Amino acid sequence: MTATVPAARPVVQQADVVSGQAVRARTWLDAGELANWCSGNGEYLVPAYSPEQTMAANKTFVFRFRVTPPGRAVRRVWQLYLEGNCAITLDGNVGPSADYITDSGGTWVRYVEDLTAKSATLQEISLSIANATSSGSLIVKSICCYEDPRIVLDKDATDLGVELTSLAVREPIQENQYTSLGGIAAALAAEQRRQYFNVARPDDIAECWATTSGTFGIMLDEVPILTRKLYPASTTGNVRFAALCKASDATTDGEIRVTNNATANTVTLTVNNPGTSWGWYTIDFASDILCEDLTEGTGWPDGALLTSVAKTLDIDFRVSGGAGTFYVATIAAIEY
Amino acid sequence: MSTSNSGGFILGVDTTFSSYGNRPVRTSEWQSIANNLNHLADERSRVLVCWSPRSTTTGGYTIKVSGAWTRLMSFGPFPLLVGADGTPYPVRLAVGGRSTASSQLRIGVCVLGAADADMSATTAPANVLESAAFNNATNLWRVDGGVTVDPVFQDYGIVNALSGATPSTVAAVLVTVEVWGKSATGSACVATQAYAAEQVAL
């Protein structure tokens, strides 16, 4: 009796569901398997990026990310690509730290966090990289974090797994929880949310983004983005931006401006008096950023990223008040 | 290509299991549920890589040798979603950079163990995009498109319960997203940006 997650996604044959004809059990079995497949594959919480960060020996960097997981994962995996003849220690938010040896030819490092509770709440996750005293310089070339897939879902309100044996031939149609057609319908409520990017620099004022200028300067240039297509007529989606900010004193303010190059529209995140402690600030960009076009092989509307209308964002920042320095350690974008 | 008939979610579908009990359920309701499940899976695709430049003229990683394809970046490895035909979801890709002499960039999605052969092949294989030669000091996207990956499944260790309990394995297509560069002039080619995201097949 299991809510198994198949390795490959099925497709529900909608043409099999027509008036006046019995629907085959096979059709609903596909639907149950597909519901489990959608829920059982994890999200990429930190799409891979390069912090372009070089660490001296005896240095520790902490990268902080803002996520809202779907809430069904039991393991998070960090994948890094590092260069340098170094002895390092990685530590996350859950479980023990781990030591690794890296070399100058490039080393892939995998660090796992076995979660102690499933969580779908807005939260901060972080990765600490410590370079040992005796090590050389370490180049942090890439970081990503994703949720491992599941092979069996729980039949509960968190996982919403569908018991597949209840969809076998000759089984009665039921509306019970986590079984049969009632379970399939309920599984549609399972949260899905796409993380578009999550770019962190160390939460160290010597390493993060910093400006004393009142003129906008680049944080990230030409960031590709396509939102999830939700409804048949959708051409855009909603994106929430979150930034980890602080200032050098109690009276300096800052602004982060996001420009959608496809429309030339902007939103500006105003950070008034963030003070000298890191804090998260958010702003929503509603119904403006292009969504995927499923009639295109690449998903890009018009077929390509590199067309006359760029499907990218520019993100810049400035000091908007006071005389100090405005710092940003992380900028993240997620569907809402 | 959308596998749902309407190409998007149909609104008004009740997701309370008990709403379907003790009454006849119309065909259109079950059509809508089937449609929404298919669309949910179509749009289950994820952003694998999103690396953008912090400047228009600086940053990135430079080739270390001249006259040969060399690795500039590697992202992953990570498991791809697998479609109904047993092949992974296609991946849309883009790569960019700058140069001080004629240079080329490649971005590819490579199954584990195949990156060196795929990325340095004389002719880019189907899982690799190659830019035209460029000589330009500005960080710009140089090529974009979509690729497919061979369905090479490997045992991938997972756990299936909290706190590391119930270890198991799944069959997964594990890939790295690779960025390689080439120039006849040493240090001329710099990769500054890359993008990769899953996309349901046409």
Coordinates of C-alpha atoms in Angstrom, one line a residue, chain A residues 46 49 51 53-56 58-66 78 80 82 89-94 97 111 113 124-131 138 140 143 198-209 244-246 278 280 328-331, chain B residues 54:
Chain A
V46 CA 19.1 27.9 -5.2
Y49 CA 25.1 30.4 -9.9
P51 CA 29.4 33.9 -6.5
Q53 CA 34.3 34.6 -4.7
T54 CA 37.9 33.9 -3.8
M55 CA 38.6 33.0 -0.1
A56 CA 41.9 33.4 1.6
N58 CA 41.6 31.0 7.6
K59 CA 38.5 32.7 6.3
T60 CA 34.8 31.8 6.6
F61 CA 32.1 32.9 4.3
V62 CA 28.3 32.6 5.0
F63 CA 26.0 32.6 2.0
R64 CA 22.3 33.3 3.0
F65 CA 19.3 32.5 0.8
R66 CA 15.6 33.2 1.0
W78 CA 24.2 21.4 -1.9
L80 CA 29.5 23.2 -5.3
L82 CA 35.5 24.7 -6.1
T89 CA 34.4 22.7 6.1
L90 CA 30.8 23.1 5.0
D91 CA 28.0 23.7 7.3
G92 CA 24.3 24.3 6.7
N93 CA 21.3 24.8 8.9
V94 CA 20.6 21.1 9.7
S97 CA 29.2 19.9 9.2
Y111 CA 26.9 18.3 1.0
E113 CA 21.2 18.1 4.9
E124 CA 16.3 31.5 5.3
I125 CA 18.8 28.7 4.5
S126 CA 22.5 29.3 4.6
L127 CA 25.8 27.6 3.7
S128 CA 28.9 28.3 5.6
I129 CA 32.3 27.6 3.9
A130 CA 35.4 27.7 6.1
N131 CA 38.8 27.6 4.5
L138 CA 39.7 28.8 -2.6
V140 CA 33.9 29.3 -5.0
I143 CA 26.7 26.9 -5.6
N198 CA 18.8 33.1 -5.5
V199 CA 22.1 35.0 -5.7
A200 CA 24.1 35.4 -2.5
R201 CA 27.4 36.9 -1.8
P202 CA 29.0 36.5 1.7
D203 CA 27.3 38.4 4.5
D204 CA 30.5 40.3 5.1
I205 CA 30.7 44.0 4.3
A206 CA 34.1 43.5 2.6
E207 CA 32.6 40.9 0.2
C208 CA 28.9 41.8 -0.5
W209 CA 27.5 44.5 -2.8
L244 CA 19.2 40.9 2.4
C245 CA 20.3 44.4 3.2
K246 CA 21.8 46.6 5.8
W278 CA 21.0 42.3 8.1
W280 CA 15.1 40.8 4.5
V328 CA 23.2 44.0 -0.1
A329 CA 24.2 40.4 0.4
T330 CA 21.5 38.5 -1.4
I331 CA 18.9 39.1 -4.1
Chain B
R54 CA 27.8 41.9 -11.9

